[in-house]
Coordinates of C-alpha atoms in Angstrom, one line a residue:
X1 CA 44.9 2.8 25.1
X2 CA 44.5 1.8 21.3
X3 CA 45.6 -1.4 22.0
X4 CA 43.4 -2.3 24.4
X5 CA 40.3 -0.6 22.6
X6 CA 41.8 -2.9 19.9
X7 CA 41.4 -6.3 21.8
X8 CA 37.9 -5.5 23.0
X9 CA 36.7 -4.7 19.6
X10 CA 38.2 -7.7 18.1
X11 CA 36.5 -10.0 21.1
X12 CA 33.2 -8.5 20.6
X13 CA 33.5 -9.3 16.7
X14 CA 34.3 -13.0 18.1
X15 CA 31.7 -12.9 20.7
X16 CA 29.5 -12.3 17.6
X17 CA 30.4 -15.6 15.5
X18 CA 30.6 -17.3 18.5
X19 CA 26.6 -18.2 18.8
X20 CA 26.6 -19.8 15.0
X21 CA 29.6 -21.8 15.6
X22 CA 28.4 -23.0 19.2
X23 CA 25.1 -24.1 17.0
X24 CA 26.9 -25.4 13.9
X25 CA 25.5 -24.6 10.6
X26 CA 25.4 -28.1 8.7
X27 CA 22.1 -29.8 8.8
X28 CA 22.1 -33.5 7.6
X29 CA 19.1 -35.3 5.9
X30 CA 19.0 -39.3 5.8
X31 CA 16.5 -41.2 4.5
X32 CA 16.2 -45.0 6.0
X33 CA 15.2 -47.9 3.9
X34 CA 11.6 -47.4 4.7
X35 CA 11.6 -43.9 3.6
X36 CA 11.3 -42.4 6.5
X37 CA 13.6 -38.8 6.7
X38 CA 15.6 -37.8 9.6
X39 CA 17.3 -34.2 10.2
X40 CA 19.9 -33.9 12.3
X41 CA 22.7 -31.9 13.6
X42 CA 25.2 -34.8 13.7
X43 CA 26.3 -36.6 10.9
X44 CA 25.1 -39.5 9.9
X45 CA 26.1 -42.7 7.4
X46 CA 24.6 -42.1 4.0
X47 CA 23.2 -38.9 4.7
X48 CA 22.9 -35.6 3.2
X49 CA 24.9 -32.3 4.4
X50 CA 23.2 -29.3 3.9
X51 CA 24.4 -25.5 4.9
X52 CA 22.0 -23.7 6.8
X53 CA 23.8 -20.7 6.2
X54 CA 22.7 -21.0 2.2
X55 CA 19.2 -20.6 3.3
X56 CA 17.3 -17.9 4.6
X57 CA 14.2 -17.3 5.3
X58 CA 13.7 -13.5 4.1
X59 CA 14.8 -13.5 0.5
X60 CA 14.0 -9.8 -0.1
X61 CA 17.3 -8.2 -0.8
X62 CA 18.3 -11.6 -2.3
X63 CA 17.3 -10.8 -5.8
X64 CA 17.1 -7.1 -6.4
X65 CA 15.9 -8.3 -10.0
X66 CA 13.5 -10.3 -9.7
X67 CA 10.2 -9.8 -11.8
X68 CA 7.0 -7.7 -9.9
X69 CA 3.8 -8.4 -11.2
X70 CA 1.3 -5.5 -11.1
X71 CA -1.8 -6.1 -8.5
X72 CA -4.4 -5.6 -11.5
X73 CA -2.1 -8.6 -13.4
X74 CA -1.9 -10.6 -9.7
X75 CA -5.6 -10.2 -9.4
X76 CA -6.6 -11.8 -12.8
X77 CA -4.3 -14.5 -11.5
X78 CA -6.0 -15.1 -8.5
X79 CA -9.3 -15.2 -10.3
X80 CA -8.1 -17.5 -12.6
X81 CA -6.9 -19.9 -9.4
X82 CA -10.0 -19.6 -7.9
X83 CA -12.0 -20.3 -11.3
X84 CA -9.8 -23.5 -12.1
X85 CA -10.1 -24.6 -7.8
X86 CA -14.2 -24.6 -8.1
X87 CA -14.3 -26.5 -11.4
X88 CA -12.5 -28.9 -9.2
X89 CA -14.2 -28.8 -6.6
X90 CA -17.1 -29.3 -8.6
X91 CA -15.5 -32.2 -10.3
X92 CA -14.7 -34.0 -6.9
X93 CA -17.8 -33.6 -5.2
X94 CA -19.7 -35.1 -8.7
X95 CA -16.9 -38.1 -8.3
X96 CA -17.9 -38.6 -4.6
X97 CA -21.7 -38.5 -5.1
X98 CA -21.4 -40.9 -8.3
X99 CA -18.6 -43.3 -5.8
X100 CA -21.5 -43.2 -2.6
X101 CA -24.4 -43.6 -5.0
X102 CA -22.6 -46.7 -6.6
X103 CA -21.7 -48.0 -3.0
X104 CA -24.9 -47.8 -2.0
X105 CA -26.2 -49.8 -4.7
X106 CA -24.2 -52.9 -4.4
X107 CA -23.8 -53.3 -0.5
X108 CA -25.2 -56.6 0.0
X109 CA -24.1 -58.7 2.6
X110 CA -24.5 -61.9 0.9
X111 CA -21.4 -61.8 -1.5
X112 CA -18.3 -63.2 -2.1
X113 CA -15.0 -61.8 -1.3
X114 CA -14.7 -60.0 -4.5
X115 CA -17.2 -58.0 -3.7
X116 CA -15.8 -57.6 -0.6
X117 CA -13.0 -56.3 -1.7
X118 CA -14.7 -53.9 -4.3
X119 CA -16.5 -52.7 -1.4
X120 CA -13.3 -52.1 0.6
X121 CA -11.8 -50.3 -2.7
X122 CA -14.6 -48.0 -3.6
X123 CA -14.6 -46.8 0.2
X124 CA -11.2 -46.1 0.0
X125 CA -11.7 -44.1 -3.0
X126 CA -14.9 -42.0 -1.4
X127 CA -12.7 -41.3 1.1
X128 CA -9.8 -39.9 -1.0
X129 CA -12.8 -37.7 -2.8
X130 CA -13.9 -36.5 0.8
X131 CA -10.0 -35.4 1.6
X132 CA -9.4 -34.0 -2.2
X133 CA -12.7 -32.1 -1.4
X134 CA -12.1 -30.6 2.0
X135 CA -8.8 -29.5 0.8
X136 CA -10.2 -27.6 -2.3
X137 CA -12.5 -26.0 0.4
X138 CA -9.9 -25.4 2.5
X139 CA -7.7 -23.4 -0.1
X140 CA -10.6 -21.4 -1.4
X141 CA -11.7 -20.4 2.0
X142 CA -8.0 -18.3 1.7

């Protein structure tokens, strides 16, 4: 009787491990000469291995020392983040309006390709104002 309780503990403990080795717990990262990166489960030439059992997603429990910051110290943070996220917001949409304004005021058809090409640049660079701006939105809306 003890042996067999024995054998079906010991095959439940396998049963157990069996899931993460059926999965496989190395991750491999491979950039390609055009910088574009790739994770896979299979190796790969010139790749990176990476154990997916050294990361975890809940790292409570991790640290047990790890410095808490009191809410009335986190709050002056977050005011602080906000303050320093509307100055540049601020600072972006002043940077967009002075970049439209100054589009505005040379688009004439009638140049050369220089000014084309200014043209093409300072719309590029409204553009990235527009983005930089929505983004600043976007993280103050949190």
């Amino acid at each position: 009787m003890k042996t067999r309780t024995l054998l079906i503990l010991l095959a439940l403990i396998l049963l157990g491990y069996l899931p993460k080795a059926i999965a496989g717990t190395d991750i491999y990262k491979h950039v390609d000469k055009d910088g574009n990166i790739t994770f896979t489960n299979r190796p790969i030439n010139n790749a990176q291995k990476f154990s997916v059992a050294s990361f975890s997603r809940n790292t409570e429990g991790l640290q047990p020392n790890s410095p808490r910051v009191k809410d009335p110290i986190q709050k002056e943070r977050d005011a602080m983040r906000r303050q320093i996220l509307k100055k540049e917001l601020v600072a972006e949409e002043k940077l967009f309006t002075d970049t439209q304004n100054f589009l505005e005021q040379i688009s004439n058809p009638h140049e050369s390709n220089t000014h084309q090409e200014k043209t093409v640049q300072l719309r590029n660079k409204l553009f990235l104002h527009q983005r930089n701006i929505y983004a600043l939105r976007k993280e103050l809306a949190r």
